[in-house]
Short mmCIF file of C-alpha atoms in Angstrom, two decimals:
data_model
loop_
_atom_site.label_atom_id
_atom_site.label_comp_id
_atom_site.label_asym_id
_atom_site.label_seq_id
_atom_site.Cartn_x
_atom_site.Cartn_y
_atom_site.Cartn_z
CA UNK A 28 -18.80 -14.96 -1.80
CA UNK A 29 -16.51 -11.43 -2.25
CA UNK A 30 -16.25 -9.61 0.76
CA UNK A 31 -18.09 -6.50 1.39
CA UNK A 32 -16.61 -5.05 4.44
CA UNK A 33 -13.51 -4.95 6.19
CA UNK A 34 -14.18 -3.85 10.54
CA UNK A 35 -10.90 -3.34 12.65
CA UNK A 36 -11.26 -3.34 16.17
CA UNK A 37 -8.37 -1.57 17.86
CA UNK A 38 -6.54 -2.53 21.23
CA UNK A 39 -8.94 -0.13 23.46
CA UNK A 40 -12.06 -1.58 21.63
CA UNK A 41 -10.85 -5.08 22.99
CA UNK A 42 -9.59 -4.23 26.42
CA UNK A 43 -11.40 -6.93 28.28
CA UNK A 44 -14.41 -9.35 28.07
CA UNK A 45 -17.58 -7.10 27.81
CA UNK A 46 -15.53 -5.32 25.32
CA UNK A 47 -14.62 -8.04 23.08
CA UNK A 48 -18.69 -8.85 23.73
CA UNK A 49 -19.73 -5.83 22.33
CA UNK A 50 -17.29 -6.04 19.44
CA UNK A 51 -18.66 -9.84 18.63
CA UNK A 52 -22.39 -8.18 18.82
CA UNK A 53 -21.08 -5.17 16.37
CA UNK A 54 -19.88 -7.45 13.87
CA UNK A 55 -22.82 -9.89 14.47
CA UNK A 56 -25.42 -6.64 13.59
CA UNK A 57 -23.46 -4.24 11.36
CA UNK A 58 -21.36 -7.05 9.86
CA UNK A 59 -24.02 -7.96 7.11
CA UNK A 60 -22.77 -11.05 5.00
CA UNK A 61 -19.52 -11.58 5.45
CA UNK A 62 -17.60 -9.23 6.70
CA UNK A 63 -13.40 -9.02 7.40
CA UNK A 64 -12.59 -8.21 10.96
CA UNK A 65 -9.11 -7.41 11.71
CA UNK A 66 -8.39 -7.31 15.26
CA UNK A 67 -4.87 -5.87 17.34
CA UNK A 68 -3.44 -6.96 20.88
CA UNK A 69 -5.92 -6.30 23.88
CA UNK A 70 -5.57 -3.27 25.64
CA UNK A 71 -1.78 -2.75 26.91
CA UNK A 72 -0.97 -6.33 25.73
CA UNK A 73 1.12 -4.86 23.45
CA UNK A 74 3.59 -2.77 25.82
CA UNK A 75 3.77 -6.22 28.32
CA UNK A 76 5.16 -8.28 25.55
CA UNK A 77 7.68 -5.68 25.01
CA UNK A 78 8.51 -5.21 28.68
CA UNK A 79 8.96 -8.92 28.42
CA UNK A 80 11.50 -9.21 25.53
CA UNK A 81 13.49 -6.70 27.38
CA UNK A 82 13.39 -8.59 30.86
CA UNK A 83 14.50 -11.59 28.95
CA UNK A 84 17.49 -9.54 27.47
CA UNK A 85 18.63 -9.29 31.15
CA UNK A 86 17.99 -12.74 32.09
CA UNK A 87 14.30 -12.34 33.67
CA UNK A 88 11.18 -14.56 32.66
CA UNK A 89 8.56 -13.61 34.18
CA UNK A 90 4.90 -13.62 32.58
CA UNK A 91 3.03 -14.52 35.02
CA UNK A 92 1.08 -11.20 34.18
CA UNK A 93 0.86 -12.31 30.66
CA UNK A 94 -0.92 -15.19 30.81
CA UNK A 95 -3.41 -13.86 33.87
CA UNK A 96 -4.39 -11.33 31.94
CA UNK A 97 -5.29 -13.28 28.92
CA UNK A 98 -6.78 -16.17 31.11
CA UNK A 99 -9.07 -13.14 33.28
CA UNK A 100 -10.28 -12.31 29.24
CA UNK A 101 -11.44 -16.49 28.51
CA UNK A 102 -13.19 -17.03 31.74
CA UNK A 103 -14.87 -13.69 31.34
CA UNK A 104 -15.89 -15.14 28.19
CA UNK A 105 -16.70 -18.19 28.94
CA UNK A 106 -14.53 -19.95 26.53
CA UNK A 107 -12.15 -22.67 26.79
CA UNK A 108 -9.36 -22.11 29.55
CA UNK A 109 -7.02 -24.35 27.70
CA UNK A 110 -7.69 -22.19 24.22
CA UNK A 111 -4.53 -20.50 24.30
CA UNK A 112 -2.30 -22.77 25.46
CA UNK A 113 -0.07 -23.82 22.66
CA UNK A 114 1.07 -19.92 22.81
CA UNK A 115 1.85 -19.54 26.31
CA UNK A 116 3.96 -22.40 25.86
CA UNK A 117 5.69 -20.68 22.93
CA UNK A 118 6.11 -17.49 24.35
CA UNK A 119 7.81 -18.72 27.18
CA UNK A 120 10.17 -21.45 25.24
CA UNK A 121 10.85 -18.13 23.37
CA UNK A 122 11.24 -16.16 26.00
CA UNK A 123 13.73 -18.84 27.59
CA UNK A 124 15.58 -19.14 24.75
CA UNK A 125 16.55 -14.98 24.82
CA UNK A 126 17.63 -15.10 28.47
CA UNK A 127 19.61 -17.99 27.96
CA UNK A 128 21.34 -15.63 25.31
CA UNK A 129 20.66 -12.42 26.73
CA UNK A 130 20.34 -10.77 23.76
CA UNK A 131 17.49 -10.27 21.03
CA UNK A 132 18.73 -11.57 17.63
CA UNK A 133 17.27 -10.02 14.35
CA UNK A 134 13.57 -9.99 14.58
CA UNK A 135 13.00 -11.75 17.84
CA UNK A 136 11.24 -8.68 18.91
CA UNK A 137 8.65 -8.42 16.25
CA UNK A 138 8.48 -12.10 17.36
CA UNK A 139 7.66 -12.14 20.56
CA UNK A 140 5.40 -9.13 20.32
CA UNK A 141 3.51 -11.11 17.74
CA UNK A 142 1.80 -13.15 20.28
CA UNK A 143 -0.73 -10.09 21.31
CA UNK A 144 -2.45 -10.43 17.99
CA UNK A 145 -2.59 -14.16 17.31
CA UNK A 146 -4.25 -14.60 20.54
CA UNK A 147 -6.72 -11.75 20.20
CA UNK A 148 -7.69 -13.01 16.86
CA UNK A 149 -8.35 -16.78 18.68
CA UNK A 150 -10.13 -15.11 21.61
CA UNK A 151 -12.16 -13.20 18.94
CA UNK A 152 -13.08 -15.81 16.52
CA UNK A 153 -14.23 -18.35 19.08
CA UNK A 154 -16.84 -15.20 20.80
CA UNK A 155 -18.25 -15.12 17.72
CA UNK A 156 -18.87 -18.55 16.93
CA UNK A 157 -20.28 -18.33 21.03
CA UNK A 158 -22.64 -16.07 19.39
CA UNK A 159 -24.03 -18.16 16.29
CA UNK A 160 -21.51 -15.93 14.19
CA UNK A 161 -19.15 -19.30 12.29
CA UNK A 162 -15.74 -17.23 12.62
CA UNK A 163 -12.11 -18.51 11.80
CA UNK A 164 -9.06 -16.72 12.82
CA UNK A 165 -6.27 -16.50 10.52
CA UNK A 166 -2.78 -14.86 11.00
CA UNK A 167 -1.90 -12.66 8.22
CA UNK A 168 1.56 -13.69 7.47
CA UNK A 169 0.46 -17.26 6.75
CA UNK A 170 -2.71 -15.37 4.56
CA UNK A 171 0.69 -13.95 2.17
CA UNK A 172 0.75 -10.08 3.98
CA UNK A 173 4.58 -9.62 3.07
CA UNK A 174 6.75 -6.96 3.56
CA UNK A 175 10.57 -5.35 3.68
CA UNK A 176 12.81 -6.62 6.77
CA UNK A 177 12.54 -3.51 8.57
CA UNK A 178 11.76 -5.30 11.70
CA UNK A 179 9.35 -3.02 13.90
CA UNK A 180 8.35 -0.81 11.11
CA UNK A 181 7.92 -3.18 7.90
CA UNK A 182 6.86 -1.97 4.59
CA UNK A 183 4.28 -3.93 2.80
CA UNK A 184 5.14 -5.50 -0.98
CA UNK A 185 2.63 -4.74 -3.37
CA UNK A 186 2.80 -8.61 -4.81
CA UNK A 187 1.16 -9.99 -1.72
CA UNK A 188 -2.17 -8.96 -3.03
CA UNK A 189 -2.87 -11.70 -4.94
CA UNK A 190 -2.25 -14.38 -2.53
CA UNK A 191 -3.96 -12.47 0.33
CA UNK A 192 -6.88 -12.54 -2.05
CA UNK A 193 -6.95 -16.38 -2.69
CA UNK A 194 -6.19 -17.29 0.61
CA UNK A 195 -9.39 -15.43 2.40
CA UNK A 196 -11.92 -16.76 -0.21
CA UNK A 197 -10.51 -19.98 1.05
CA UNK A 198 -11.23 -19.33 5.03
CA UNK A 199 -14.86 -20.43 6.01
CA UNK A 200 -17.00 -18.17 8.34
CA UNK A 201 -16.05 -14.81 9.23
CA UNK A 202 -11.62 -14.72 9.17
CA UNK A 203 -10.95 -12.87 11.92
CA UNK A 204 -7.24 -11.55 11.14
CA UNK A 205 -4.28 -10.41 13.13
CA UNK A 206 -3.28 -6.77 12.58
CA UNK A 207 -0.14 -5.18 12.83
CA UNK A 208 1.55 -8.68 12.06
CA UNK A 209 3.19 -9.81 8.53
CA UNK A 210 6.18 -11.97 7.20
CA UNK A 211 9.48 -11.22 4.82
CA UNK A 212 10.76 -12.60 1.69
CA UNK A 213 12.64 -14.77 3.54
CA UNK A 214 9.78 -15.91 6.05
CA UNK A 215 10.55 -13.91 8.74
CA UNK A 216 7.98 -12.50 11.12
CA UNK A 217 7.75 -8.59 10.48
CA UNK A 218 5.69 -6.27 12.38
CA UNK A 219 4.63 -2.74 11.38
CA UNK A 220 4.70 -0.68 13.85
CA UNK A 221 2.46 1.59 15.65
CA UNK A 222 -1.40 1.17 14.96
CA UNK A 223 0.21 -0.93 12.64
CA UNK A 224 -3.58 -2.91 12.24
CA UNK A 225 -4.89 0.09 10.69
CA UNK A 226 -2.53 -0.59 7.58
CA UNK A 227 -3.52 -4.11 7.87
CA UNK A 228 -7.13 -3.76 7.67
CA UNK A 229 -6.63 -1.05 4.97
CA UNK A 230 -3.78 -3.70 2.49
CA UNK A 231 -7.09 -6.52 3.10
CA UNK A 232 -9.54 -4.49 1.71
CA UNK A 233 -7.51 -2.85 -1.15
CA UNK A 234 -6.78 -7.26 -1.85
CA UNK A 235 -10.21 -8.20 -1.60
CA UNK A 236 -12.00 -5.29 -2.91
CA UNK A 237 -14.01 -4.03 -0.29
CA UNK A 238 -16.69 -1.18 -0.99
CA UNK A 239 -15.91 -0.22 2.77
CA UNK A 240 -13.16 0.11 5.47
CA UNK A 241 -14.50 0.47 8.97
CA UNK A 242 -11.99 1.87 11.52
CA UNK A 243 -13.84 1.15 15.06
CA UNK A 244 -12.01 2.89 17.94
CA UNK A 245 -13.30 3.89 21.62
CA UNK A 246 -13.77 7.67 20.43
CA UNK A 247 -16.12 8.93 18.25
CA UNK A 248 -13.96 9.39 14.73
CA UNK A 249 -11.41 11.77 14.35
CA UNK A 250 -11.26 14.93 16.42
CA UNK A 251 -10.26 18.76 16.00
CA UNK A 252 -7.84 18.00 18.71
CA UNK A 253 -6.84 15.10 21.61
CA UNK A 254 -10.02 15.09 23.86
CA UNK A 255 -7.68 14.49 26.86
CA UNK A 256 -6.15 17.97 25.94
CA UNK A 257 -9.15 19.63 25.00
CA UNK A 258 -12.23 18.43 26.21
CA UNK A 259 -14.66 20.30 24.04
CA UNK A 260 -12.94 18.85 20.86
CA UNK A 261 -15.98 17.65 18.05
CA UNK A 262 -15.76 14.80 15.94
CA UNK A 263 -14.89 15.74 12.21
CA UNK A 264 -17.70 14.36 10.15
CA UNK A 265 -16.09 14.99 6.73
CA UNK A 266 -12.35 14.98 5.81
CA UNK A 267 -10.44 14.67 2.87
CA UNK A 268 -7.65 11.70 2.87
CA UNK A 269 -5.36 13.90 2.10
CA UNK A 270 -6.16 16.20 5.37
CA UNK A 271 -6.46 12.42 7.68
CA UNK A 272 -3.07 11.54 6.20
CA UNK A 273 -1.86 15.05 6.74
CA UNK A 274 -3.02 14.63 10.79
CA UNK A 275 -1.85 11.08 11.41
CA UNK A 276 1.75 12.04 9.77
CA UNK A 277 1.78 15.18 12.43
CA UNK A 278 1.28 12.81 15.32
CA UNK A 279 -2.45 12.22 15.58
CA UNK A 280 -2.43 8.68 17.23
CA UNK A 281 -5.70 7.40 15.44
CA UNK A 282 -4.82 6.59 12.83
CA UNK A 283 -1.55 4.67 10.79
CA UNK A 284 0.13 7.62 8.85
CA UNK A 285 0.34 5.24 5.24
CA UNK A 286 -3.09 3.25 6.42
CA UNK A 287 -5.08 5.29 3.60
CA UNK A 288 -2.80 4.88 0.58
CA UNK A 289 -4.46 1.01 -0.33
CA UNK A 290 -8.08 2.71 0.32
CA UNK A 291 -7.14 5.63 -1.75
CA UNK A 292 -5.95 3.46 -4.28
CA UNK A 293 -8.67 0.99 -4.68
CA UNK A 294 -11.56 3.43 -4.23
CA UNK A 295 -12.38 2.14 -0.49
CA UNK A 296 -14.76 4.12 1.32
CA UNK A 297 -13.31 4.43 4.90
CA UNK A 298 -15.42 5.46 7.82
CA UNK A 299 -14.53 5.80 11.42
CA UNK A 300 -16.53 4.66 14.03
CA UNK A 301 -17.23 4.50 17.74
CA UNK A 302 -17.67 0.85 19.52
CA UNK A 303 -19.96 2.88 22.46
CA UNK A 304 -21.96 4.59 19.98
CA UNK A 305 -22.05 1.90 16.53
CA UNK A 306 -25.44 4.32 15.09
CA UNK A 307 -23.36 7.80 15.48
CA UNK A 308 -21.79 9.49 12.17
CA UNK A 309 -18.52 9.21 13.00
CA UNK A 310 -15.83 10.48 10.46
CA UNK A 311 -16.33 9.90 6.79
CA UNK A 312 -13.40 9.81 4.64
CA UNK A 313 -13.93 11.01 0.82
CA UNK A 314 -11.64 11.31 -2.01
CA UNK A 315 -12.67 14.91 -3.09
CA UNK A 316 -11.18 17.84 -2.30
CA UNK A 317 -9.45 19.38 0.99
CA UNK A 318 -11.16 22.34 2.44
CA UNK A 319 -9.48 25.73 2.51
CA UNK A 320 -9.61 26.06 6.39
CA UNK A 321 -7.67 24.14 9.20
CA UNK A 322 -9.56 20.91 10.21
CA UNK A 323 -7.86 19.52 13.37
CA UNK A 324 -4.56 19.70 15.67
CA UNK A 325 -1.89 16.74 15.86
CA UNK A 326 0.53 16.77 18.62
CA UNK A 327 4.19 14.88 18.61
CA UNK A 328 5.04 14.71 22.63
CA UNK A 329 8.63 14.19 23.28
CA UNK A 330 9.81 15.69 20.14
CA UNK A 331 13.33 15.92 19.25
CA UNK A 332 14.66 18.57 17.45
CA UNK A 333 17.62 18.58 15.62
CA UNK A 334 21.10 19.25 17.37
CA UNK A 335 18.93 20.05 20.74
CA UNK A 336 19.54 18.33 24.08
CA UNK A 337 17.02 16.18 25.49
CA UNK A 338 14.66 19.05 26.89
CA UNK A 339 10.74 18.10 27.25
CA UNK A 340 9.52 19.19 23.66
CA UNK A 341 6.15 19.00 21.91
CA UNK A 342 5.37 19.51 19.00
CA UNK A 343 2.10 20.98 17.48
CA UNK A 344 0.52 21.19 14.06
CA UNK A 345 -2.33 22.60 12.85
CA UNK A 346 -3.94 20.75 10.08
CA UNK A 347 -5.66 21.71 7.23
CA UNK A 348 -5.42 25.29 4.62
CA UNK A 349 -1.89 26.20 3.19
CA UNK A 350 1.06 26.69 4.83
CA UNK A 351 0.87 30.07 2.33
CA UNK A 352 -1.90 31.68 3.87
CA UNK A 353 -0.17 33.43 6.24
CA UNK A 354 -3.06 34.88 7.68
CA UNK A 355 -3.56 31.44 9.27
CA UNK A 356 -0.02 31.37 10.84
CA UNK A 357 -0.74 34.91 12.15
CA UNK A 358 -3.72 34.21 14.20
CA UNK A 359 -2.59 30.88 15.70
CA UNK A 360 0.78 32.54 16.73
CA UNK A 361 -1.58 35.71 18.17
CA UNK A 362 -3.45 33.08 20.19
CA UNK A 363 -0.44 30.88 21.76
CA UNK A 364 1.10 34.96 22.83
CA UNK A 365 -2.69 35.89 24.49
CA UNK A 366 -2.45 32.55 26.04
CA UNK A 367 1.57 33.33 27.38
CA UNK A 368 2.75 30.48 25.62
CA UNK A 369 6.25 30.57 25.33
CA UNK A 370 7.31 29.04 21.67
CA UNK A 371 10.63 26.77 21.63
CA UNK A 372 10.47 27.23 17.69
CA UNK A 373 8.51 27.90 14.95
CA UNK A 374 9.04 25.01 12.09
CA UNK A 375 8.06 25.31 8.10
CA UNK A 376 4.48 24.13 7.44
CA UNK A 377 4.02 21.49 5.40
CA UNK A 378 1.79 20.21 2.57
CA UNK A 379 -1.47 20.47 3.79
CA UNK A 380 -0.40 21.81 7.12
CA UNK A 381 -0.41 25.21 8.23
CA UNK A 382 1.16 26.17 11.09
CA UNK A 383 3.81 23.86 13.21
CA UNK A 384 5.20 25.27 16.48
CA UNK A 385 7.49 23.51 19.31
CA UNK A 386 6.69 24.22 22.74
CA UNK A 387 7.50 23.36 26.00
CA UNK A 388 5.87 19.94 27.53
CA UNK A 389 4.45 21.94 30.44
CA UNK A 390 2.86 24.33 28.19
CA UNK A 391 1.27 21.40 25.60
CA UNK A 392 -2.04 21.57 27.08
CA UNK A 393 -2.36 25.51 27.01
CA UNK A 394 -1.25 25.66 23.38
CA UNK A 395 -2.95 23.19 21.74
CA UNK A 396 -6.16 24.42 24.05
CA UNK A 397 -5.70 28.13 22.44
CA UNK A 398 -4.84 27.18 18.72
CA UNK A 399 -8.52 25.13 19.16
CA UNK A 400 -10.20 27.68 21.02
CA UNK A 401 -9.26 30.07 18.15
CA UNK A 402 -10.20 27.84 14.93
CA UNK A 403 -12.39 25.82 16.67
CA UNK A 404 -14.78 27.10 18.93
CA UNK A 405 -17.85 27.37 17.65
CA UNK A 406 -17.48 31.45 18.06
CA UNK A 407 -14.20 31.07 16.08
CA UNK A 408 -15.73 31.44 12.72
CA UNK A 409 -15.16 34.60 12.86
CA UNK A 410 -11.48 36.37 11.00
CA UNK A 411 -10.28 39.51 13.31
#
C-alpha cells in the first residue's frame, strides 16, 4: 500500500508521557491508512546527550539522568521497563570507551547523540501498538537515508531515494522513523543538525511520494514573530515556500532552513500543525507566488558579525516584499528610532527579505516588538 502521509512530531510534541499519548491518538485519528511518522529526541534529550559526550571528553560518566528520564517516559506509559535496555547499555559502553580516551574521534558525537531518536522512535512505536495502532520503528540510516560526512550538519545524497523507497514498503504497520539521524558512504552515523527531523520527514515523503507533509509542533504553525517576544504574534495561514525558506534561513527556529527543497520538488503539500489544537488551520504551505508585503520576523540571537568582538548581538530580519522597496526599509527603521532602539548595524536585505538590522541583545525584545507592531498589528495596514 503507497503511503499517503508523512506526520513529524518534534522534541516539544514528545516531551513526556501524556504527550507522546496525545501524539499516538493524533496519528491513530488523523493518520488515515497508513501514515509515516517521523519522530526526534524527547524534549531536551537532545542537549543531555551532548552534555554527556562532553563529560566523557573529560573523563566523567555519568547518565544517571539519562536513563531516569527515559525510564519516568515507559512507566508513564505503561510499557515495558526493560524496552530500552540494549541502548542504555550502548550508550554507556560508548560513553566508557570516550573517557577512557578522553577525546571524541570523528563522528562519535553524531554517535552518541543518536541515541535520543532511536529510543523515541521505540517508545513511540510500541504506544501505538498499546493503542490497537500495529507500528514498527525503523532507524533511517539502516532504511538507506545517506548523506556527506559532515558530521553534525550532513547533507543528504540524492541516490538514497530509491532504497528509502523499497525499504518502507517492506516495514509492516505504521514505521515510525528516527529524524535528524542518517549514515555516510562509508557507513558512518551522520546527523543533520538542528531540527534536523524536519529534513527527514520532508527526504521520506519526496521517496515515497506523499500527497502530504505534516509538520506537528507545540505552536500553532508559523508565526509573524517568536510568541515569547511578542505575545500577540498570529499564526500565518498562507505562505509561499519560498517566504518559509526565506524565515527559517533568517533564524526562525521552526522550521529546517533546506526541509522544503524535497517537498518543493516532488509537489508535497506541507502543512503545519498544532499537537494542542490537531482541528485548527495551522500554516499551509503552497507553491504559488510570494506576496508583495512582509509576512513574519526571524531573529538570529548571539549573532556574530564579522571582525567584531564577542559583544551580545541579535540579529533581526524582516521577511517577506523586496529588499528594493525601500519604502519598507524606511518604516521599519522609523519604528526601531520611535521605539529608541539603538541599531548595531544595518545589513543588505536579501532575496525575499527586506530589511535586516543588528541590535543589541538587551534591546531584542523592543525591536522585534516594534518592527511587528508596525507591519503587523492589525491597525498596521495602514502606509504613513
Amino acid at each position: 500500500m503507497a503511503f499517503e502521509k508523512v506526520m513529524k512530531f518534534g522534541g516539544a510534541a514528545l516531551a513526556d508521557g501524556p504527550a507522546v499519548e496525545r501524539v499516538c491518538g493524533l496519528v491513530r485519528d488523523f493518520g488515515g491508512d497508513r501514515p509515516i511518522v517521523v519522530v526526534s529526541a524527547h524534549q531536551g534529550v537532545t542537549a543531555m546527550l551532548d552534555a554527556l559526550a562532553r563529560a566523557a571528553t573529560q573523563g566523567a560518566i555519568d547518565s544517571d539522568r539519562f536513563r531516569i528520564r527515559h525510564r519516568g517516559l515507559l512507566r508513564q506509559l505503561a510499557l515495558d521497563a526493560e524496552l530500552l535496555n540494549r541502548y542504555f547499555a550502548e550508550l554507556v559502553s560508548l560513553l566508557a570507551e570516550i573517557a577512557r580516551r578522553q577525546r571524541l574521534l570523528p563522528g562519535e558525537r553524531d554517535l552518541v547523540l543518536s541515541y535520543g531518536e532511536r529510543m523515541s522512535a521505540r517508545i513511540v512505536a510500541h504506544a501505538l501498538k498499546k493503542i490497537g495502532v500495529p507500528a514498527t520503528p525503523a532507524d533511517a540510516f539502516d532504511l538507506g537515508l545517506t548523506t556527506d560526512s559532515n558530521h553534525g550538519a550532513a547533507r543528504p545524497l540524492p541516490e538514497s531515494r530509491l532504497a528509502v523507497r523499497a525499504a518502507l514498503l517492506e516495514i509492516p504497520g505504521v514505521p515510525v522513523v528516527t529524524g535528524f539521524l542518517a549514515k555516510d558512504l562509508h557507513g558512518n552515523l551522520t546527523t543533520l543538525g538542528r531540527n534536523g527531523s524536519d529534513l527527514t520527514a520532508a527526504l521520506v515523503a519526496e521517496a515515497v511520494g506523499a500527497a502530504e507533509l505534516e509538520l506537528w509542533k507545540a505552536v500553532p504553525g508559523m508565526m509573524t514573530a517568536d510568541p515569547a517576544l511578542v505575545p500577540d504574534a498570529r499564526v500565518i495561514e498562507r505562505l509561499s515556500f519560498e517566504d518559509a525558506a526565506a524565515l527559517a534561513a533568517q533564524g526562525a527556529e521552526i522550521l529546517h532552513p533546506e526541509a522544503l527543497a524535497p517537498a518543493l520538488r516532488a509537489g508535497v503539500a506541507v502543512r503545519f500543525l498544532d499537537v494542542r489544537a490537531p482541528r485548527s488551520a495551522g500554516t499551509v504551505l503552497d507553491a504559488g507566488s510570494a506576496t508583495a508585503a512582509p509576512v513574519g520576523i526571524a531573529v538570529r540571537r548571539r549573532f556574530q558579525r564579522a571582525g567584531a568582538d564577542a559583544e551580545e548581538c541579535a540579529l533581526v530580519a524582516l521577511v517577506g516584499a523586496s529588499h528594493a522597496d525601500l519604502a519598507v526599509p524606511a518604516r521599519a527603521l522609523a519604528a526601531l528610532s520611535r521605539a529608541g532602539v539603538q541599531l548595531v548595524e544595518t545589513l543588505v536585505g536579501e532575496d525575499r527579505v527586506s530589511h535586516r538590522v543588528v541590535v543589541h541583545e538587551r534591546d531584542l525584545e523592543r525591536a522585534v516588538r516594534a518592527i511587528h507592531a508596525e507591519f503587523f498589528a492589525a491597525e498596521s495596514a495602514r502606509v504613513p
